[in-house]
PDB file of C-alpha atoms in Angstrom:
ATOM      1  CA  UNK F   1      86.638 -96.855 -31.823  1.00  0.00           C
ATOM      2  CA  UNK F   2      84.172 -99.530 -31.859  1.00  0.00           C
ATOM      3  CA  UNK F   3      81.758 -99.882 -28.735  1.00  0.00           C
ATOM      4  CA  UNK F   4      81.993-103.564 -28.893  1.00  0.00           C
ATOM      5  CA  UNK F   5      79.798-103.432 -25.868  1.00  0.00           C
ATOM      6  CA  UNK F   6      76.751-102.818 -28.574  1.00  0.00           C
ATOM      7  CA  UNK F   7      74.426-105.522 -29.681  1.00  0.00           C
ATOM      8  CA  UNK F   8      76.062-105.449 -33.625  1.00  0.00           C
ATOM      9  CA  UNK F   9      73.985-107.131 -36.551  1.00  0.00           C
ATOM     10  CA  UNK F  10      75.137-110.563 -38.369  1.00  0.00           C
ATOM     11  CA  UNK F  11      74.013-112.957 -39.830  1.00  0.00           C
ATOM     12  CA  UNK F  12      74.982-116.425 -40.547  1.00  0.00           C
ATOM     13  CA  UNK F  13      74.144-119.272 -42.808  1.00  0.00           C
ATOM     14  CA  UNK F  14      73.599-122.532 -42.096  1.00  0.00           C
ATOM     15  CA  UNK F  15      73.270-125.448 -45.432  1.00  0.00           C
ATOM     16  CA  UNK F  16      72.285-127.996 -44.703  1.00  0.00           C
ATOM     17  CA  UNK F  17      73.342-131.342 -47.083  1.00  0.00           C
ATOM     18  CA  UNK F  18      71.538-134.927 -47.811  1.00  0.00           C
ATOM     19  CA  UNK F  19      68.088-133.034 -46.271  1.00  0.00           C
ATOM     20  CA  UNK F  20      66.158-136.255 -47.556  1.00  0.00           C
ATOM     21  CA  UNK F  21      68.400-138.914 -46.416  1.00  0.00           C
ATOM     22  CA  UNK F  22      71.416-138.108 -43.410  1.00  0.00           C
ATOM     23  CA  UNK F  23      70.606-134.265 -43.429  1.00  0.00           C
ATOM     24  CA  UNK F  24      74.695-132.704 -42.158  1.00  0.00           C
ATOM     25  CA  UNK F  25      75.076-129.085 -41.411  1.00  0.00           C
ATOM     26  CA  UNK F  26      78.177-127.456 -42.332  1.00  0.00           C
ATOM     27  CA  UNK F  27      79.746-126.560 -38.811  1.00  0.00           C
ATOM     28  CA  UNK F  28      83.451-125.257 -38.007  1.00  0.00           C
ATOM     29  CA  UNK F  29      84.725-124.703 -35.132  1.00  0.00           C
ATOM     30  CA  UNK F  30      85.863-120.484 -33.219  1.00  0.00           C
ATOM     31  CA  UNK F  31      89.968-119.833 -32.392  1.00  0.00           C
ATOM     32  CA  UNK F  32      90.622-121.161 -28.247  1.00  0.00           C
ATOM     33  CA  UNK F  33      91.620-117.198 -28.088  1.00  0.00           C
ATOM     34  CA  UNK F  34      88.726-115.409 -29.590  1.00  0.00           C
ATOM     35  CA  UNK F  35      86.652-113.734 -27.789  1.00  0.00           C
ATOM     36  CA  UNK F  36      83.711-114.376 -28.706  1.00  0.00           C
ATOM     37  CA  UNK F  37      82.972-118.199 -28.535  1.00  0.00           C
ATOM     38  CA  UNK F  38      86.353-119.793 -28.429  1.00  0.00           C
ATOM     39  CA  UNK F  39      87.271-122.922 -29.409  1.00  0.00           C
ATOM     40  CA  UNK F  40      83.401-123.885 -30.087  1.00  0.00           C
ATOM     41  CA  UNK F  41      81.781-124.707 -33.249  1.00  0.00           C
ATOM     42  CA  UNK F  42      79.217-122.558 -34.916  1.00  0.00           C
ATOM     43  CA  UNK F  43      78.113-122.183 -38.065  1.00  0.00           C
ATOM     44  CA  UNK F  44      79.671-119.372 -40.357  1.00  0.00           C
ATOM     45  CA  UNK F  45      77.980-116.372 -40.028  1.00  0.00           C
ATOM     46  CA  UNK F  46      79.367-112.733 -38.610  1.00  0.00           C
ATOM     47  CA  UNK F  47      78.564-108.902 -38.538  1.00  0.00           C
ATOM     48  CA  UNK F  48      77.471-106.900 -41.235  1.00  0.00           C
ATOM     49  CA  UNK F  49      79.125-104.924 -42.918  1.00  0.00           C
ATOM     50  CA  UNK F  50      78.309-101.078 -44.381  1.00  0.00           C
ATOM     51  CA  UNK F  51      78.428-102.706 -48.106  1.00  0.00           C
ATOM     52  CA  UNK F  52      76.685-105.312 -47.656  1.00  0.00           C
ATOM     53  CA  UNK F  53      72.981-103.626 -48.562  1.00  0.00           C
ATOM     54  CA  UNK F  54      74.457-102.475 -51.387  1.00  0.00           C
ATOM     55  CA  UNK F  55      75.400-105.503 -53.620  1.00  0.00           C
ATOM     56  CA  UNK F  56      73.753-107.051 -57.232  1.00  0.00           C
ATOM     57  CA  UNK F  57      72.089-109.793 -56.123  1.00  0.00           C
ATOM     58  CA  UNK F  58      71.406-111.817 -58.900  1.00  0.00           C
ATOM     59  CA  UNK F  59      68.695-112.732 -57.788  1.00  0.00           C
ATOM     60  CA  UNK F  60      66.885-110.891 -54.353  1.00  0.00           C
ATOM     61  CA  UNK F  61      65.779-112.795 -51.186  1.00  0.00           C
ATOM     62  CA  UNK F  62      62.428-114.310 -50.615  1.00  0.00           C
ATOM     63  CA  UNK F  63      59.747-111.379 -50.174  1.00  0.00           C
ATOM     64  CA  UNK F  64      58.536-113.235 -47.073  1.00  0.00           C
ATOM     65  CA  UNK F  65      61.562-113.511 -45.626  1.00  0.00           C
ATOM     66  CA  UNK F  66      62.664-109.719 -46.568  1.00  0.00           C
ATOM     67  CA  UNK F  67      58.799-109.158 -44.095  1.00  0.00           C
ATOM     68  CA  UNK F  68      59.876-111.033 -41.676  1.00  0.00           C
ATOM     69  CA  UNK F  69      63.042-109.507 -40.970  1.00  0.00           C
ATOM     70  CA  UNK F  70      61.506-106.031 -40.096  1.00  0.00           C
ATOM     71  CA  UNK F  71      59.772-107.436 -38.526  1.00  0.00           C
ATOM     72  CA  UNK F  72      61.262-105.547 -34.901  1.00  0.00           C
ATOM     73  CA  UNK F  73      63.601-105.141 -36.938  1.00  0.00           C
ATOM     74  CA  UNK F  74      64.828-101.519 -39.119  1.00  0.00           C
ATOM     75  CA  UNK F  75      68.002-103.368 -40.808  1.00  0.00           C
ATOM     76  CA  UNK F  76      67.351-103.387 -44.098  1.00  0.00           C
ATOM     77  CA  UNK F  77      67.077-106.792 -45.482  1.00  0.00           C
ATOM     78  CA  UNK F  78      68.803-106.988 -48.568  1.00  0.00           C
ATOM     79  CA  UNK F  79      72.070-106.498 -45.680  1.00  0.00           C
ATOM     80  CA  UNK F  80      71.332-109.296 -43.935  1.00  0.00           C
ATOM     81  CA  UNK F  81      71.462-111.187 -46.888  1.00  0.00           C
ATOM     82  CA  UNK F  82      74.418-109.859 -48.683  1.00  0.00           C
ATOM     83  CA  UNK F  83      76.626-110.351 -44.637  1.00  0.00           C
ATOM     84  CA  UNK F  84      75.603-114.563 -44.921  1.00  0.00           C
ATOM     85  CA  UNK F  85      76.726-114.389 -47.970  1.00  0.00           C
ATOM     86  CA  UNK F  86      80.564-112.707 -47.325  1.00  0.00           C
ATOM     87  CA  UNK F  87      80.671-114.255 -44.014  1.00  0.00           C
ATOM     88  CA  UNK F  88      79.145-117.882 -45.632  1.00  0.00           C
ATOM     89  CA  UNK F  89      82.775-116.790 -47.786  1.00  0.00           C
ATOM     90  CA  UNK F  90      84.488-115.762 -46.511  1.00  0.00           C
ATOM     91  CA  UNK F  91      84.899-118.794 -44.042  1.00  0.00           C
ATOM     92  CA  UNK F  92      84.227-121.377 -46.084  1.00  0.00           C
ATOM     93  CA  UNK F  93      84.959-120.544 -48.909  1.00  0.00           C
ATOM     94  CA  UNK F  94      81.992-121.768 -50.797  1.00  0.00           C
ATOM     95  CA  UNK F  95      79.988-119.714 -52.472  1.00  0.00           C
ATOM     96  CA  UNK F  96      76.033-118.529 -53.377  1.00  0.00           C
ATOM     97  CA  UNK F  97      75.801-116.796 -56.396  1.00  0.00           C
ATOM     98  CA  UNK F  98      74.946-116.863 -60.000  1.00  0.00           C
ATOM     99  CA  UNK F  99      77.520-116.341 -62.528  1.00  0.00           C
ATOM    100  CA  UNK F 100      77.911-112.571 -63.266  1.00  0.00           C
ATOM    101  CA  UNK F 101      80.636-109.132 -64.223  1.00  0.00           C
ATOM    102  CA  UNK F 102      81.002-107.743 -61.182  1.00  0.00           C
ATOM    103  CA  UNK F 103      83.484-104.051 -61.529  1.00  0.00           C
ATOM    104  CA  UNK F 104      84.165-101.780 -59.252  1.00  0.00           C
ATOM    105  CA  UNK F 105      83.332-104.786 -56.349  1.00  0.00           C
ATOM    106  CA  UNK F 106      83.087-102.895 -52.848  1.00  0.00           C
ATOM    107  CA  UNK F 107      86.988-104.545 -50.111  1.00  0.00           C
ATOM    108  CA  UNK F 108      85.019-106.840 -48.039  1.00  0.00           C
ATOM    109  CA  UNK F 109      83.845-108.205 -51.985  1.00  0.00           C
ATOM    110  CA  UNK F 110      86.863-107.448 -54.522  1.00  0.00           C
ATOM    111  CA  UNK F 111      88.004-111.622 -53.488  1.00  0.00           C
ATOM    112  CA  UNK F 112      83.889-112.865 -53.911  1.00  0.00           C
ATOM    113  CA  UNK F 113      83.705-111.362 -57.541  1.00  0.00           C
ATOM    114  CA  UNK F 114      86.812-112.289 -58.455  1.00  0.00           C
ATOM    115  CA  UNK F 115      85.158-115.106 -59.563  1.00  0.00           C
ATOM    116  CA  UNK F 116      83.178-114.688 -61.847  1.00  0.00           C
ATOM    117  CA  UNK F 117      80.269-114.296 -59.411  1.00  0.00           C
ATOM    118  CA  UNK F 118      77.115-111.823 -58.109  1.00  0.00           C
ATOM    119  CA  UNK F 119      75.196-112.890 -54.706  1.00  0.00           C
ATOM    120  CA  UNK F 120      72.238-115.925 -55.234  1.00  0.00           C
ATOM    121  CA  UNK F 121      70.197-114.931 -52.368  1.00  0.00           C
ATOM    122  CA  UNK F 122      67.603-116.775 -54.084  1.00  0.00           C
ATOM    123  CA  UNK F 123      68.451-119.905 -51.607  1.00  0.00           C
ATOM    124  CA  UNK F 124      68.752-118.120 -47.958  1.00  0.00           C
ATOM    125  CA  UNK F 125      66.163-118.621 -45.242  1.00  0.00           C
ATOM    126  CA  UNK F 126      64.956-117.019 -42.764  1.00  0.00           C
ATOM    127  CA  UNK F 127      64.016-118.963 -39.420  1.00  0.00           C
ATOM    128  CA  UNK F 128      65.754-118.044 -36.956  1.00  0.00           C
ATOM    129  CA  UNK F 129      67.223-114.939 -34.489  1.00  0.00           C
ATOM    130  CA  UNK F 130      69.131-114.116 -31.177  1.00  0.00           C
ATOM    131  CA  UNK F 131      69.921-111.014 -29.578  1.00  0.00           C
ATOM    132  CA  UNK F 132      73.338-112.761 -27.090  1.00  0.00           C
ATOM    133  CA  UNK F 133      72.243-111.894 -23.436  1.00  0.00           C
ATOM    134  CA  UNK F 134      73.336-108.740 -21.756  1.00  0.00           C
ATOM    135  CA  UNK F 135      77.161-109.602 -20.074  1.00  0.00           C
ATOM    136  CA  UNK F 136      78.936-110.922 -23.133  1.00  0.00           C
ATOM    137  CA  UNK F 137      82.420-109.898 -24.721  1.00  0.00           C
ATOM    138  CA  UNK F 138      80.442-109.562 -27.936  1.00  0.00           C
ATOM    139  CA  UNK F 139      76.870-108.871 -28.543  1.00  0.00           C
ATOM    140  CA  UNK F 140      75.071-109.963 -31.829  1.00  0.00           C
ATOM    141  CA  UNK F 141      71.346-109.785 -33.012  1.00  0.00           C
ATOM    142  CA  UNK F 142      72.418-112.565 -35.099  1.00  0.00           C
ATOM    143  CA  UNK F 143      69.630-113.650 -37.712  1.00  0.00           C
ATOM    144  CA  UNK F 144      69.814-117.543 -39.038  1.00  0.00           C
ATOM    145  CA  UNK F 145      69.131-118.307 -42.681  1.00  0.00           C
ATOM    146  CA  UNK F 146      68.418-121.999 -43.818  1.00  0.00           C
ATOM    147  CA  UNK F 147      70.295-123.024 -47.252  1.00  0.00           C
ATOM    148  CA  UNK F 148      70.343-126.118 -48.815  1.00  0.00           C
ATOM    149  CA  UNK F 149      73.480-126.999 -50.024  1.00  0.00           C
ATOM    150  CA  UNK F 150      73.018-127.514 -54.158  1.00  0.00           C
ATOM    151  CA  UNK F 151      72.673-124.793 -54.395  1.00  0.00           C
ATOM    152  CA  UNK F 152      76.324-123.587 -53.980  1.00  0.00           C
ATOM    153  CA  UNK F 153      78.775-123.238 -56.896  1.00  0.00           C
ATOM    154  CA  UNK F 154      80.871-125.589 -57.022  1.00  0.00           C
ATOM    155  CA  UNK F 155      82.138-129.060 -54.887  1.00  0.00           C
ATOM    156  CA  UNK F 156      81.210-128.351 -51.260  1.00  0.00           C
ATOM    157  CA  UNK F 157      83.849-130.254 -50.437  1.00  0.00           C
ATOM    158  CA  UNK F 158      86.685-127.400 -51.364  1.00  0.00           C
ATOM    159  CA  UNK F 159      86.787-125.355 -48.414  1.00  0.00           C
ATOM    160  CA  UNK F 160      90.557-123.634 -50.396  1.00  0.00           C
ATOM    161  CA  UNK F 161      89.375-120.501 -49.813  1.00  0.00           C
ATOM    162  CA  UNK F 162      87.934-119.928 -46.657  1.00  0.00           C
ATOM    163  CA  UNK F 163      89.915-118.020 -44.249  1.00  0.00           C
ATOM    164  CA  UNK F 164      91.951-119.193 -41.057  1.00  0.00           C
ATOM    165  CA  UNK F 165      88.933-117.350 -38.968  1.00  0.00           C
ATOM    166  CA  UNK F 166      87.398-121.271 -38.408  1.00  0.00           C
ATOM    167  CA  UNK F 167      89.226-124.144 -38.234  1.00  0.00           C
ATOM    168  CA  UNK F 168      88.411-128.336 -38.501  1.00  0.00           C
ATOM    169  CA  UNK F 169      85.864-126.897 -41.610  1.00  0.00           C
ATOM    170  CA  UNK F 170      83.694-129.991 -42.038  1.00  0.00           C
ATOM    171  CA  UNK F 171      79.698-132.131 -42.612  1.00  0.00           C
ATOM    172  CA  UNK F 172      78.717-132.342 -39.288  1.00  0.00           C
ATOM    173  CA  UNK F 173      75.575-135.309 -39.410  1.00  0.00           C
ATOM    174  CA  UNK F 174      72.354-133.395 -37.791  1.00  0.00           C
ATOM    175  CA  UNK F 175      71.984-136.787 -35.931  1.00  0.00           C
ATOM    176  CA  UNK F 176      75.765-136.520 -34.877  1.00  0.00           C
ATOM    177  CA  UNK F 177      76.672-132.995 -33.764  1.00  0.00           C
ATOM    178  CA  UNK F 178      74.776-132.227 -30.131  1.00  0.00           C
ATOM    179  CA  UNK F 179      78.547-134.795 -29.825  1.00  0.00           C
ATOM    180  CA  UNK F 180      80.136-130.806 -30.376  1.00  0.00           C
ATOM    181  CA  UNK F 181      81.243-128.753 -27.747  1.00  0.00           C
ATOM    182  CA  UNK F 182      78.164-125.756 -29.411  1.00  0.00           C
ATOM    183  CA  UNK F 183      76.869-122.949 -27.944  1.00  0.00           C
ATOM    184  CA  UNK F 184      73.496-122.706 -25.754  1.00  0.00           C
ATOM    185  CA  UNK F 185      72.240-120.940 -28.601  1.00  0.00           C
ATOM    186  CA  UNK F 186      73.183-123.162 -31.607  1.00  0.00           C
ATOM    187  CA  UNK F 187      71.783-125.735 -30.011  1.00  0.00           C
ATOM    188  CA  UNK F 188      68.901-124.062 -29.992  1.00  0.00           C
ATOM    189  CA  UNK F 189      68.850-123.588 -33.322  1.00  0.00           C
ATOM    190  CA  UNK F 190      69.650-126.950 -34.926  1.00  0.00           C
ATOM    191  CA  UNK F 191      66.401-128.727 -32.962  1.00  0.00           C
ATOM    192  CA  UNK F 192      63.794-126.349 -34.765  1.00  0.00           C
ATOM    193  CA  UNK F 193      66.582-126.466 -38.199  1.00  0.00           C
ATOM    194  CA  UNK F 194      65.117-130.109 -37.187  1.00  0.00           C
ATOM    195  CA  UNK F 195      61.563-129.354 -37.863  1.00  0.00           C
ATOM    196  CA  UNK F 196      61.934-128.329 -41.559  1.00  0.00           C
ATOM    197  CA  UNK F 197      63.407-131.709 -42.357  1.00  0.00           C
ATOM    198  CA  UNK F 198      62.483-132.742 -45.063  1.00  0.00           C
ATOM    199  CA  UNK F 199      61.816-129.735 -48.314  1.00  0.00           C
ATOM    200  CA  UNK F 200      63.968-127.174 -45.800  1.00  0.00           C
ATOM    201  CA  UNK F 201      60.709-124.858 -46.421  1.00  0.00           C
ATOM    202  CA  UNK F 202      60.978-121.588 -44.282  1.00  0.00           C
ATOM    203  CA  UNK F 203      58.679-121.283 -41.075  1.00  0.00           C
ATOM    204  CA  UNK F 204      55.581-120.831 -41.214  1.00  0.00           C
ATOM    205  CA  UNK F 205      56.876-118.009 -37.966  1.00  0.00           C
ATOM    206  CA  UNK F 206      60.362-116.936 -37.304  1.00  0.00           C
ATOM    207  CA  UNK F 207      61.448-117.606 -33.979  1.00  0.00           C
ATOM    208  CA  UNK F 208      63.376-114.805 -31.799  1.00  0.00           C
ATOM    209  CA  UNK F 209      64.508-115.226 -29.044  1.00  0.00           C
ATOM    210  CA  UNK F 210      65.150-111.362 -27.464  1.00  0.00           C
ATOM    211  CA  UNK F 211      67.854-110.345 -24.590  1.00  0.00           C
ATOM    212  CA  UNK F 212      68.360-106.742 -24.280  1.00  0.00           C
ATOM    213  CA  UNK F 213      68.938-104.895 -21.378  1.00  0.00           C
ATOM    214  CA  UNK F 214      65.528-105.178 -19.732  1.00  0.00           C
ATOM    215  CA  UNK F 215      64.091-108.349 -20.381  1.00  0.00           C
ATOM    216  CA  UNK F 216      64.295-111.678 -22.161  1.00  0.00           C
ATOM    217  CA  UNK F 217      61.199-112.435 -24.186  1.00  0.00           C
ATOM    218  CA  UNK F 218      60.632-115.562 -26.606  1.00  0.00           C
ATOM    219  CA  UNK F 219      58.528-114.414 -29.636  1.00  0.00           C
ATOM    220  CA  UNK F 220      57.621-115.210 -33.956  1.00  0.00           C
ATOM    221  CA  UNK F 221      58.271-112.942 -36.054  1.00  0.00           C
ATOM    222  CA  UNK F 222      55.787-112.628 -38.604  1.00  0.00           C
ATOM    223  CA  UNK F 223      55.477-110.663 -41.631  1.00  0.00           C
ATOM    224  CA  UNK F 224      52.795-109.009 -40.155  1.00  0.00           C
ATOM    225  CA  UNK F 225      54.271-108.813 -36.622  1.00  0.00           C
ATOM    226  CA  UNK F 226      55.192-110.652 -33.434  1.00  0.00           C
ATOM    227  CA  UNK F 227      52.676-111.960 -30.421  1.00  0.00           C
ATOM    228  CA  UNK F 228      54.788-113.510 -26.879  1.00  0.00           C
ATOM    229  CA  UNK F 229      55.281-118.066 -28.398  1.00  0.00           C
TER     230      UNK F 229
END
């Protein structure tokens, strides 16, 4: 049985289009009966699965991002990048990948592999990390990745392959996003993303809201270590 009170590793993808003109981010609404953040508009994302770190990446994650993901973490960067790409596919039907054969894909990845694609992590930029505060029905150590919609395979408006976990999938103009019902942490992340426009480069250091059972800290993650912000 899964311990639902335990902190689970998770990955979230902020897909952004038209960065230089009218930037918009891909969001969907969680169900009213969801145990975690019901009714809220969120980015695609979810918990890391056991096989996410074993997928054959067409292109690996940027080494700078990999180094920052390892700061104050023992979770493999490949697992986090894999989870981000898988969750994006499952919840929106959109693919960060490159053409390639993938025989014997794990069950969670078979529908992705059936599209004739291998996951491609080259577009992912690690931009934020946050641990859900104590007392919530679910807790996650979530890593947020930013990706340019130009890296998607196929039509970015085609959500026909999406599962039903998120409804009302849409590209939300960044200047209108705060009019939606958002989790607090999503509002914070959006402010960070605005500061990276229009180039969508990885930040000089990655903000980390560390809410554990002893204290709450705001840190900055770097490949060589972190210091209080």
